[in-house]
């Protein structure tokens, strides 16, 4: 089934829970970048007495739903944590299933990405990714590289610490002078060089940790953790997360809530290199 993700019309049923939620969203203040730690597939399967791999299969449906919902809403960047550097510690069968599901996802969805002007980008250590997946990733990235509507970033074989070490390694190799190093130049050496920092980080399944995800980039990201397990995560949960995000006051260390002044000390802030690139 192929969709053109044009508008929200026909996508949201009148009188539905989804409609009531969408009405609460302020479309002039959407998060530009949403990042998601998709967690809880194993627990979802265990609750049903199914093998963990069934949880991962069900989880790929949530991925499809969330990509569509974000594109329709007008989110510009969506980053999905799909496989961490540490996930290699899992049984081989589970690891194989995860990579195979990703390959199937790319085969099923590349047309959707192309037709809907979505760009695919991968972050993480590529050379550790099985070749049959790497080849597909490169193909779909090439196919979608000029697409502008939304960038779907897949974090694969990704670790925040390793990404930082890799950046330092590149800096040293290029003999970057210490006095030339600042937050902005450093960011250019990360896998996320051309992405804004996430505004909103969602983690499913209730775990209160980052698990090595976007450690540098999440310095001022708003966190929203839901007990919903990833395979149960639906667009209404996404809408809820955005509504909650819009209730937050992002201060970036300033005092906007007390003074009512909007970043009056802009010069000072720039000198200190704001961590938010948005
Ligand atoms: C998230 O679900 C998927 C990946 C980490 C790849 P989990 O497999 O971690 O599910 P739980 O945490 O065991 O429930
Ligand atoms: C984080 O989930 C990684 C992904 C979602 C890909 P994990 O399930 O691996 O995290 P921990 O081990 O509970 O911290
Ligand atoms: Mg987990």
PDB file of C-alpha atoms and ligand atoms in Angstrom:
ATOM      1  CA  UNK A   1       0.000   0.000   0.000  1.00  0.00           C
ATOM      2  CA  UNK A   2       1.430   3.363  -0.989  1.00  0.00           C
ATOM      3  CA  UNK A   3       0.477   6.703   0.402  1.00  0.00           C
ATOM      4  CA  UNK A   4       1.171  10.191  -0.647  1.00  0.00           C
ATOM      5  CA  UNK A   5       1.678  11.861   2.705  1.00  0.00           C
ATOM      6  CA  UNK A   6       0.210  15.089   1.489  1.00  0.00           C
ATOM      7  CA  UNK A   7      -1.875  16.521   4.272  1.00  0.00           C
ATOM      8  CA  UNK A   8      -3.629  15.411   7.397  1.00  0.00           C
ATOM      9  CA  UNK A   9      -6.925  15.322   5.513  1.00  0.00           C
ATOM     10  CA  UNK A  10      -8.330  11.857   5.164  1.00  0.00           C
ATOM     11  CA  UNK A  11      -5.662  10.682   7.595  1.00  0.00           C
ATOM     12  CA  UNK A  12      -7.399  11.733  10.782  1.00  0.00           C
ATOM     13  CA  UNK A  13     -10.950  10.537  11.343  1.00  0.00           C
ATOM     14  CA  UNK A  14     -13.366  13.288  12.401  1.00  0.00           C
ATOM     15  CA  UNK A  15     -14.422  12.754  16.007  1.00  0.00           C
ATOM     16  CA  UNK A  16     -11.509  10.406  16.769  1.00  0.00           C
ATOM     17  CA  UNK A  17      -9.015  10.567  19.636  1.00  0.00           C
ATOM     18  CA  UNK A  18      -6.384  11.463  17.047  1.00  0.00           C
ATOM     19  CA  UNK A  19      -8.376  14.437  15.857  1.00  0.00           C
ATOM     20  CA  UNK A  20      -8.833  15.742  19.396  1.00  0.00           C
ATOM     21  CA  UNK A  21      -5.063  15.507  19.913  1.00  0.00           C
ATOM     22  CA  UNK A  22      -4.083  17.056  16.593  1.00  0.00           C
ATOM     23  CA  UNK A  23      -6.272  20.047  17.431  1.00  0.00           C
ATOM     24  CA  UNK A  24      -4.078  20.692  20.458  1.00  0.00           C
ATOM     25  CA  UNK A  25      -0.884  20.881  18.396  1.00  0.00           C
ATOM     26  CA  UNK A  26       0.470  24.329  17.579  1.00  0.00           C
ATOM     27  CA  UNK A  27       1.767  23.870  14.057  1.00  0.00           C
ATOM     28  CA  UNK A  28       3.808  27.061  14.237  1.00  0.00           C
ATOM     29  CA  UNK A  29       5.966  25.566  17.023  1.00  0.00           C
ATOM     30  CA  UNK A  30       6.585  22.006  15.925  1.00  0.00           C
ATOM     31  CA  UNK A  31       9.831  20.363  17.012  1.00  0.00           C
ATOM     32  CA  UNK A  32      12.103  20.456  13.954  1.00  0.00           C
ATOM     33  CA  UNK A  33      13.866  17.273  14.996  1.00  0.00           C
ATOM     34  CA  UNK A  34      12.347  14.341  16.886  1.00  0.00           C
ATOM     35  CA  UNK A  35      14.587  11.469  17.991  1.00  0.00           C
ATOM     36  CA  UNK A  36      13.193   8.164  19.257  1.00  0.00           C
ATOM     37  CA  UNK A  37      14.715   5.359  21.299  1.00  0.00           C
ATOM     38  CA  UNK A  38      12.454   2.552  20.116  1.00  0.00           C
ATOM     39  CA  UNK A  39      12.469   0.260  23.126  1.00  0.00           C
ATOM     40  CA  UNK A  40      10.320  -2.553  24.514  1.00  0.00           C
ATOM     41  CA  UNK A  41      10.002  -4.973  21.611  1.00  0.00           C
ATOM     42  CA  UNK A  42      11.217  -7.899  23.720  1.00  0.00           C
ATOM     43  CA  UNK A  43       8.809  -7.155  26.565  1.00  0.00           C
ATOM     44  CA  UNK A  44       5.944  -6.779  24.113  1.00  0.00           C
ATOM     45  CA  UNK A  45       6.679 -10.273  22.792  1.00  0.00           C
ATOM     46  CA  UNK A  46       7.161 -11.770  26.246  1.00  0.00           C
ATOM     47  CA  UNK A  47       3.740 -10.515  27.337  1.00  0.00           C
ATOM     48  CA  UNK A  48       2.295 -12.546  24.466  1.00  0.00           C
ATOM     49  CA  UNK A  49       4.473 -15.598  25.004  1.00  0.00           C
ATOM     50  CA  UNK A  50       6.118 -14.983  21.667  1.00  0.00           C
ATOM     51  CA  UNK A  51       9.823 -15.060  20.780  1.00  0.00           C
ATOM     52  CA  UNK A  52      11.574 -11.675  21.044  1.00  0.00           C
ATOM     53  CA  UNK A  53      11.960 -11.585  17.274  1.00  0.00           C
ATOM     54  CA  UNK A  54       8.157 -11.272  16.943  1.00  0.00           C
ATOM     55  CA  UNK A  55       8.396  -8.092  18.989  1.00  0.00           C
ATOM     56  CA  UNK A  56      10.903  -6.671  16.535  1.00  0.00           C
ATOM     57  CA  UNK A  57       8.635  -7.560  13.614  1.00  0.00           C
ATOM     58  CA  UNK A  58       5.715  -5.804  15.252  1.00  0.00           C
ATOM     59  CA  UNK A  59       8.009  -2.866  15.960  1.00  0.00           C
ATOM     60  CA  UNK A  60       8.699  -2.286  12.298  1.00  0.00           C
ATOM     61  CA  UNK A  61       4.994  -1.492  11.820  1.00  0.00           C
ATOM     62  CA  UNK A  62       5.356   1.271  14.394  1.00  0.00           C
ATOM     63  CA  UNK A  63       8.304   2.636  12.412  1.00  0.00           C
ATOM     64  CA  UNK A  64       6.141   2.876   9.300  1.00  0.00           C
ATOM     65  CA  UNK A  65       3.354   4.593  11.196  1.00  0.00           C
ATOM     66  CA  UNK A  66       5.646   7.124  12.864  1.00  0.00           C
ATOM     67  CA  UNK A  67       7.491   8.001   9.644  1.00  0.00           C
ATOM     68  CA  UNK A  68       4.182   8.707   7.939  1.00  0.00           C
ATOM     69  CA  UNK A  69       2.767  10.676  10.857  1.00  0.00           C
ATOM     70  CA  UNK A  70       5.887  12.848  11.182  1.00  0.00           C
ATOM     71  CA  UNK A  71       5.979  13.569   7.455  1.00  0.00           C
ATOM     72  CA  UNK A  72       2.305  14.509   7.421  1.00  0.00           C
ATOM     73  CA  UNK A  73       2.688  16.775  10.440  1.00  0.00           C
ATOM     74  CA  UNK A  74       5.609  18.618   8.868  1.00  0.00           C
ATOM     75  CA  UNK A  75       8.466  17.419  11.087  1.00  0.00           C
ATOM     76  CA  UNK A  76      11.748  18.043   9.260  1.00  0.00           C
ATOM     77  CA  UNK A  77      14.018  15.449  10.920  1.00  0.00           C
ATOM     78  CA  UNK A  78      13.162  12.121  12.526  1.00  0.00           C
ATOM     79  CA  UNK A  79      15.973  10.039  14.037  1.00  0.00           C
ATOM     80  CA  UNK A  80      15.287   6.430  14.987  1.00  0.00           C
ATOM     81  CA  UNK A  81      17.641   4.449  17.208  1.00  0.00           C
ATOM     82  CA  UNK A  82      17.419   1.007  15.655  1.00  0.00           C
ATOM     83  CA  UNK A  83      20.653  -0.753  16.644  1.00  0.00           C
ATOM     84  CA  UNK A  84      23.220   0.311  19.208  1.00  0.00           C
ATOM     85  CA  UNK A  85      26.910  -0.559  19.357  1.00  0.00           C
ATOM     86  CA  UNK A  86      26.062  -2.578  22.433  1.00  0.00           C
ATOM     87  CA  UNK A  87      23.215  -4.544  20.805  1.00  0.00           C
ATOM     88  CA  UNK A  88      25.821  -6.964  19.384  1.00  0.00           C
ATOM     89  CA  UNK A  89      25.848  -8.512  22.861  1.00  0.00           C
ATOM     90  CA  UNK A  90      22.470 -10.136  22.100  1.00  0.00           C
ATOM     91  CA  UNK A  91      22.040 -13.713  20.828  1.00  0.00           C
ATOM     92  CA  UNK A  92      23.098 -14.134  17.229  1.00  0.00           C
ATOM     93  CA  UNK A  93      19.623 -15.126  16.090  1.00  0.00           C
ATOM     94  CA  UNK A  94      18.111 -11.945  17.452  1.00  0.00           C
ATOM     95  CA  UNK A  95      20.844  -9.806  15.909  1.00  0.00           C
ATOM     96  CA  UNK A  96      20.294 -11.486  12.527  1.00  0.00           C
ATOM     97  CA  UNK A  97      16.551 -10.903  12.758  1.00  0.00           C
ATOM     98  CA  UNK A  98      17.098  -7.214  13.438  1.00  0.00           C
ATOM     99  CA  UNK A  99      19.310  -6.746  10.384  1.00  0.00           C
ATOM    100  CA  UNK A 100      16.987  -8.789   8.196  1.00  0.00           C
ATOM    101  CA  UNK A 101      14.010  -6.722   9.293  1.00  0.00           C
ATOM    102  CA  UNK A 102      15.893  -3.587   8.394  1.00  0.00           C
ATOM    103  CA  UNK A 103      16.656  -4.945   4.952  1.00  0.00           C
ATOM    104  CA  UNK A 104      12.941  -5.809   4.507  1.00  0.00           C
ATOM    105  CA  UNK A 105      11.955  -2.357   5.732  1.00  0.00           C
ATOM    106  CA  UNK A 106      14.168  -0.754   3.089  1.00  0.00           C
ATOM    107  CA  UNK A 107      12.788  -3.021   0.381  1.00  0.00           C
ATOM    108  CA  UNK A 108       9.164  -2.273   1.400  1.00  0.00           C
ATOM    109  CA  UNK A 109       9.535   1.402   2.084  1.00  0.00           C
ATOM    110  CA  UNK A 110      12.034   2.795  -0.393  1.00  0.00           C
ATOM    111  CA  UNK A 111       9.200   3.616  -2.773  1.00  0.00           C
ATOM    112  CA  UNK A 112       7.340   5.441  -0.008  1.00  0.00           C
ATOM    113  CA  UNK A 113      10.465   7.437   0.784  1.00  0.00           C
ATOM    114  CA  UNK A 114      10.959   8.395  -2.847  1.00  0.00           C
ATOM    115  CA  UNK A 115       7.309   9.233  -3.573  1.00  0.00           C
ATOM    116  CA  UNK A 116       6.964  11.340  -0.488  1.00  0.00           C
ATOM    117  CA  UNK A 117      10.171  13.329  -0.872  1.00  0.00           C
ATOM    118  CA  UNK A 118      11.792  11.779   2.214  1.00  0.00           C
ATOM    119  CA  UNK A 119      15.563  11.533   2.535  1.00  0.00           C
ATOM    120  CA  UNK A 120      17.227   8.593   4.255  1.00  0.00           C
ATOM    121  CA  UNK A 121      20.408   9.136   6.204  1.00  0.00           C
ATOM    122  CA  UNK A 122      22.401   6.714   8.329  1.00  0.00           C
ATOM    123  CA  UNK A 123      24.441   7.533  11.414  1.00  0.00           C
ATOM    124  CA  UNK A 124      26.649   5.029  13.209  1.00  0.00           C
ATOM    125  CA  UNK A 125      29.650   2.963  12.279  1.00  0.00           C
ATOM    126  CA  UNK A 126      28.929   1.721   8.800  1.00  0.00           C
ATOM    127  CA  UNK A 127      31.707  -0.784   8.388  1.00  0.00           C
ATOM    128  CA  UNK A 128      30.318  -2.928  11.203  1.00  0.00           C
ATOM    129  CA  UNK A 129      26.910  -3.232   9.511  1.00  0.00           C
ATOM    130  CA  UNK A 130      26.402  -6.521   7.615  1.00  0.00           C
ATOM    131  CA  UNK A 131      27.208  -6.029   3.951  1.00  0.00           C
ATOM    132  CA  UNK A 132      23.766  -7.073   2.633  1.00  0.00           C
ATOM    133  CA  UNK A 133      22.217  -4.258   4.668  1.00  0.00           C
ATOM    134  CA  UNK A 134      24.950  -1.710   3.991  1.00  0.00           C
ATOM    135  CA  UNK A 135      24.490  -2.153   0.263  1.00  0.00           C
ATOM    136  CA  UNK A 136      20.728  -1.506   0.526  1.00  0.00           C
ATOM    137  CA  UNK A 137      21.276   1.494   2.772  1.00  0.00           C
ATOM    138  CA  UNK A 138      23.711   3.027   0.305  1.00  0.00           C
ATOM    139  CA  UNK A 139      21.258   2.440  -2.534  1.00  0.00           C
ATOM    140  CA  UNK A 140      18.310   4.057  -0.750  1.00  0.00           C
ATOM    141  CA  UNK A 141      20.442   6.934   0.513  1.00  0.00           C
ATOM    142  CA  UNK A 142      21.545   7.614  -3.046  1.00  0.00           C
ATOM    143  CA  UNK A 143      17.981   7.348  -4.336  1.00  0.00           C
ATOM    144  CA  UNK A 144      16.654   9.852  -1.806  1.00  0.00           C
ATOM    145  CA  UNK A 145      19.590  12.192  -1.333  1.00  0.00           C
ATOM    146  CA  UNK A 146      17.922  15.216  -2.961  1.00  0.00           C
ATOM    147  CA  UNK A 147      14.635  14.794  -1.104  1.00  0.00           C
ATOM    148  CA  UNK A 148      13.672  17.694   1.112  1.00  0.00           C
ATOM    149  CA  UNK A 149      10.359  17.131   2.872  1.00  0.00           C
ATOM    150  CA  UNK A 150      11.781  15.255   5.844  1.00  0.00           C
ATOM    151  CA  UNK A 151      15.025  13.461   6.675  1.00  0.00           C
ATOM    152  CA  UNK A 152      14.666  10.028   8.252  1.00  0.00           C
ATOM    153  CA  UNK A 153      17.865   9.302  10.141  1.00  0.00           C
ATOM    154  CA  UNK A 154      18.524   5.687  11.099  1.00  0.00           C
ATOM    155  CA  UNK A 155      20.992   5.214  13.944  1.00  0.00           C
ATOM    156  CA  UNK A 156      22.581   1.856  13.143  1.00  0.00           C
ATOM    157  CA  UNK A 157      25.520   0.315  14.920  1.00  0.00           C
ATOM    158  CA  UNK A 158      25.477   3.680  16.646  1.00  0.00           C
ATOM    159  CA  UNK A 159      27.021   4.717  19.952  1.00  0.00           C
ATOM    160  CA  UNK A 160      27.316   8.280  21.210  1.00  0.00           C
ATOM    161  CA  UNK A 161      30.662   7.746  22.913  1.00  0.00           C
ATOM    162  CA  UNK A 162      32.163   6.005  19.907  1.00  0.00           C
ATOM    163  CA  UNK A 163      30.904   8.827  17.682  1.00  0.00           C
ATOM    164  CA  UNK A 164      32.693  11.373  19.881  1.00  0.00           C
ATOM    165  CA  UNK A 165      35.914   9.358  19.886  1.00  0.00           C
ATOM    166  CA  UNK A 166      35.732   9.044  16.109  1.00  0.00           C
ATOM    167  CA  UNK A 167      35.299  12.823  15.832  1.00  0.00           C
ATOM    168  CA  UNK A 168      38.376  13.420  17.999  1.00  0.00           C
ATOM    169  CA  UNK A 169      40.335  10.967  15.905  1.00  0.00           C
ATOM    170  CA  UNK A 170      39.441  12.876  12.723  1.00  0.00           C
ATOM    171  CA  UNK A 171      40.309  16.206  14.365  1.00  0.00           C
ATOM    172  CA  UNK A 172      43.719  14.924  15.358  1.00  0.00           C
ATOM    173  CA  UNK A 173      44.396  13.470  11.928  1.00  0.00           C
ATOM    174  CA  UNK A 174      43.536  16.811  10.334  1.00  0.00           C
ATOM    175  CA  UNK A 175      45.727  18.568  12.884  1.00  0.00           C
ATOM    176  CA  UNK A 176      42.979  20.978  13.908  1.00  0.00           C
ATOM    177  CA  UNK A 177      44.573  23.606  16.157  1.00  0.00           C
ATOM    178  CA  UNK A 178      43.258  23.624  19.740  1.00  0.00           C
ATOM    179  CA  UNK A 179      42.360  27.319  19.454  1.00  0.00           C
ATOM    180  CA  UNK A 180      40.183  26.560  16.417  1.00  0.00           C
ATOM    181  CA  UNK A 181      38.126  24.023  18.302  1.00  0.00           C
ATOM    182  CA  UNK A 182      34.711  25.078  19.585  1.00  0.00           C
ATOM    183  CA  UNK A 183      31.250  23.520  19.784  1.00  0.00           C
ATOM    184  CA  UNK A 184      30.424  24.428  16.232  1.00  0.00           C
ATOM    185  CA  UNK A 185      33.612  23.065  14.667  1.00  0.00           C
ATOM    186  CA  UNK A 186      33.452  19.941  16.819  1.00  0.00           C
ATOM    187  CA  UNK A 187      29.855  19.257  15.715  1.00  0.00           C
ATOM    188  CA  UNK A 188      31.040  19.159  12.111  1.00  0.00           C
ATOM    189  CA  UNK A 189      33.087  16.056  12.884  1.00  0.00           C
ATOM    190  CA  UNK A 190      30.127  14.099  14.205  1.00  0.00           C
ATOM    191  CA  UNK A 191      27.901  11.837  12.090  1.00  0.00           C
ATOM    192  CA  UNK A 192      25.120  14.370  12.656  1.00  0.00           C
ATOM    193  CA  UNK A 193      27.116  17.240  11.101  1.00  0.00           C
ATOM    194  CA  UNK A 194      24.304  18.368   8.820  1.00  0.00           C
ATOM    195  CA  UNK A 195      21.469  17.848  11.313  1.00  0.00           C
ATOM    196  CA  UNK A 196      20.079  20.212  13.938  1.00  0.00           C
ATOM    197  CA  UNK A 197      20.138  18.909  17.520  1.00  0.00           C
ATOM    198  CA  UNK A 198      16.982  17.015  18.487  1.00  0.00           C
ATOM    199  CA  UNK A 199      14.305  19.191  20.075  1.00  0.00           C
ATOM    200  CA  UNK A 200      12.385  16.247  21.467  1.00  0.00           C
ATOM    201  CA  UNK A 201      13.638  12.811  22.481  1.00  0.00           C
ATOM    202  CA  UNK A 202      11.042  10.099  22.961  1.00  0.00           C
ATOM    203  CA  UNK A 203      11.850   6.828  24.696  1.00  0.00           C
ATOM    204  CA  UNK A 204       9.291   4.052  24.842  1.00  0.00           C
ATOM    205  CA  UNK A 205       8.909   1.265  27.426  1.00  0.00           C
ATOM    206  CA  UNK A 206       9.583   3.489  30.413  1.00  0.00           C
ATOM    207  CA  UNK A 207      13.366   3.233  30.703  1.00  0.00           C
ATOM    208  CA  UNK A 208      14.877   6.429  32.085  1.00  0.00           C
ATOM    209  CA  UNK A 209      18.219   6.402  30.303  1.00  0.00           C
ATOM    210  CA  UNK A 210      19.957   7.442  27.106  1.00  0.00           C
ATOM    211  CA  UNK A 211      21.641   4.105  26.371  1.00  0.00           C
ATOM    212  CA  UNK A 212      24.500   5.824  24.506  1.00  0.00           C
ATOM    213  CA  UNK A 213      22.195   7.706  22.132  1.00  0.00           C
ATOM    214  CA  UNK A 214      23.145  11.168  20.799  1.00  0.00           C
ATOM    215  CA  UNK A 215      25.077  12.092  23.942  1.00  0.00           C
ATOM    216  CA  UNK A 216      26.523  15.315  22.537  1.00  0.00           C
ATOM    217  CA  UNK A 217      23.440  16.334  20.581  1.00  0.00           C
ATOM    218  CA  UNK A 218      20.913  15.959  23.409  1.00  0.00           C
ATOM    219  CA  UNK A 219      22.520  18.591  25.676  1.00  0.00           C
ATOM    220  CA  UNK A 220      19.308  20.676  25.669  1.00  0.00           C
ATOM    221  CA  UNK A 221      16.809  18.238  24.198  1.00  0.00           C
ATOM    222  CA  UNK A 222      13.427  17.838  25.891  1.00  0.00           C
ATOM    223  CA  UNK A 223      12.947  14.246  27.060  1.00  0.00           C
ATOM    224  CA  UNK A 224       9.604  12.469  26.971  1.00  0.00           C
ATOM    225  CA  UNK A 225       9.400   8.926  28.263  1.00  0.00           C
ATOM    226  CA  UNK A 226       6.298   6.807  27.867  1.00  0.00           C
ATOM    227  CA  UNK A 227       5.530   3.360  29.338  1.00  0.00           C
ATOM    228  CA  UNK A 228       4.041   2.342  25.976  1.00  0.00           C
ATOM    229  CA  UNK A 229       6.096  -0.448  24.410  1.00  0.00           C
ATOM    230  CA  UNK A 230       7.441   0.341  20.943  1.00  0.00           C
ATOM    231  CA  UNK A 231       5.226  -2.151  19.022  1.00  0.00           C
ATOM    232  CA  UNK A 232       2.171  -0.496  20.637  1.00  0.00           C
ATOM    233  CA  UNK A 233       3.339   3.037  19.815  1.00  0.00           C
ATOM    234  CA  UNK A 234       0.853   4.705  17.473  1.00  0.00           C
ATOM    235  CA  UNK A 235       0.425   8.141  15.962  1.00  0.00           C
ATOM    236  CA  UNK A 236      -1.722   9.219  18.894  1.00  0.00           C
ATOM    237  CA  UNK A 237       1.273   8.645  21.190  1.00  0.00           C
ATOM    238  CA  UNK A 238       3.389  10.796  18.897  1.00  0.00           C
ATOM    239  CA  UNK A 239       0.776  13.569  18.976  1.00  0.00           C
ATOM    240  CA  UNK A 240       0.738  13.333  22.774  1.00  0.00           C
ATOM    241  CA  UNK A 241       4.525  13.682  22.901  1.00  0.00           C
ATOM    242  CA  UNK A 242       4.403  16.801  20.730  1.00  0.00           C
ATOM    243  CA  UNK A 243       1.655  18.336  22.867  1.00  0.00           C
ATOM    244  CA  UNK A 244       3.719  17.709  26.017  1.00  0.00           C
ATOM    245  CA  UNK A 245       6.812  19.127  24.319  1.00  0.00           C
ATOM    246  CA  UNK A 246       4.918  22.301  23.485  1.00  0.00           C
ATOM    247  CA  UNK A 247       4.021  22.773  27.145  1.00  0.00           C
ATOM    248  CA  UNK A 248       7.678  22.803  28.139  1.00  0.00           C
ATOM    249  CA  UNK A 249       9.660  25.953  28.566  1.00  0.00           C
ATOM    250  CA  UNK A 250      13.064  25.641  26.960  1.00  0.00           C
ATOM    251  CA  UNK A 251      15.447  27.941  28.737  1.00  0.00           C
ATOM    252  CA  UNK A 252      18.882  26.844  27.541  1.00  0.00           C
ATOM    253  CA  UNK A 253      20.287  28.041  30.835  1.00  0.00           C
ATOM    254  CA  UNK A 254      18.617  31.457  30.550  1.00  0.00           C
ATOM    255  CA  UNK A 255      15.927  33.087  32.628  1.00  0.00           C
ATOM    256  CA  UNK A 256      13.166  33.627  30.081  1.00  0.00           C
ATOM    257  CA  UNK A 257      10.464  32.354  32.412  1.00  0.00           C
ATOM    258  CA  UNK A 258      11.265  34.993  35.053  1.00  0.00           C
ATOM    259  CA  UNK A 259      12.022  38.037  32.959  1.00  0.00           C
ATOM    260  CA  UNK A 260       9.691  37.382  30.062  1.00  0.00           C
ATOM    261  CA  UNK A 261      12.569  38.563  27.920  1.00  0.00           C
ATOM    262  CA  UNK A 262      13.386  36.520  24.938  1.00  0.00           C
ATOM    263  CA  UNK A 263      17.102  35.797  24.801  1.00  0.00           C
ATOM    264  CA  UNK A 264      17.958  39.430  25.352  1.00  0.00           C
ATOM    265  CA  UNK A 265      21.576  38.534  25.882  1.00  0.00           C
ATOM    266  CA  UNK A 266      21.843  37.082  22.408  1.00  0.00           C
ATOM    267  CA  UNK A 267      25.420  38.352  21.907  1.00  0.00           C
ATOM    268  CA  UNK A 268      26.563  36.775  25.095  1.00  0.00           C
ATOM    269  CA  UNK A 269      24.797  33.563  24.183  1.00  0.00           C
ATOM    270  CA  UNK A 270      26.492  33.429  20.799  1.00  0.00           C
ATOM    271  CA  UNK A 271      29.872  34.044  22.346  1.00  0.00           C
ATOM    272  CA  UNK A 272      29.310  31.039  24.490  1.00  0.00           C
ATOM    273  CA  UNK A 273      28.196  29.040  21.487  1.00  0.00           C
ATOM    274  CA  UNK A 274      24.659  27.969  22.137  1.00  0.00           C
ATOM    275  CA  UNK A 275      24.286  24.224  21.916  1.00  0.00           C
ATOM    276  CA  UNK A 276      20.997  24.604  20.097  1.00  0.00           C
ATOM    277  CA  UNK A 277      21.461  24.976  16.392  1.00  0.00           C
ATOM    278  CA  UNK A 278      17.753  25.583  15.808  1.00  0.00           C
TER     279      UNK A 278
HETATM  280  C1  LIG B   1      14.180  -2.373  21.226  1.00  0.00           C
HETATM  281  O1  LIG B   1      13.512  -3.367  21.933  1.00  0.00           O
HETATM  282  C2  LIG B   1      14.820  -2.877  19.959  1.00  0.00           C
HETATM  283  C3  LIG B   1      16.285  -2.838  19.983  1.00  0.00           C
HETATM  284  C4  LIG B   1      17.023  -2.537  20.999  1.00  0.00           C
HETATM  285  C5  LIG B   1      16.942  -3.176  18.760  1.00  0.00           C
HETATM  286  P1  LIG B   1      14.275  -4.356  22.906  1.00  0.00           P
HETATM  287  O2  LIG B   1      14.666  -5.560  22.127  1.00  0.00           O
HETATM  288  O3  LIG B   1      15.371  -3.673  23.618  1.00  0.00           O
HETATM  289  O4  LIG B   1      13.102  -4.730  23.899  1.00  0.00           O
HETATM  290  P2  LIG B   1      13.199  -4.958  25.468  1.00  0.00           P
HETATM  291  O5  LIG B   1      13.875  -3.762  26.048  1.00  0.00           O
HETATM  292  O6  LIG B   1      14.005  -6.206  25.684  1.00  0.00           O
HETATM  293  O7  LIG B   1      11.794  -5.093  25.914  1.00  0.00           O
HETATM  294  C1  LIG B   2      18.525   1.076  23.210  1.00  0.00           C
HETATM  295  O1  LIG B   2      17.743   0.060  23.722  1.00  0.00           O
HETATM  296  C2  LIG B   2      18.947   0.766  21.811  1.00  0.00           C
HETATM  297  C3  LIG B   2      17.916   0.821  20.796  1.00  0.00           C
HETATM  298  C4  LIG B   2      16.675   1.137  20.984  1.00  0.00           C
HETATM  299  C5  LIG B   2      18.371   0.514  19.466  1.00  0.00           C
HETATM  300  P1  LIG B   2      18.376  -1.131  24.596  1.00  0.00           P
HETATM  301  O2  LIG B   2      17.265  -2.017  24.966  1.00  0.00           O
HETATM  302  O3  LIG B   2      19.519  -1.721  23.877  1.00  0.00           O
HETATM  303  O4  LIG B   2      18.930  -0.334  25.862  1.00  0.00           O
HETATM  304  P2  LIG B   2      19.287  -0.835  27.316  1.00  0.00           P
HETATM  305  O5  LIG B   2      20.221  -1.998  27.173  1.00  0.00           O
HETATM  306  O6  LIG B   2      18.011  -1.246  27.987  1.00  0.00           O
HETATM  307  O7  LIG B   2      19.915   0.344  27.983  1.00  0.00           O
HETATM  308 MG1  LIG B   3      15.484  -2.692  25.391  1.00  0.00          MG
END
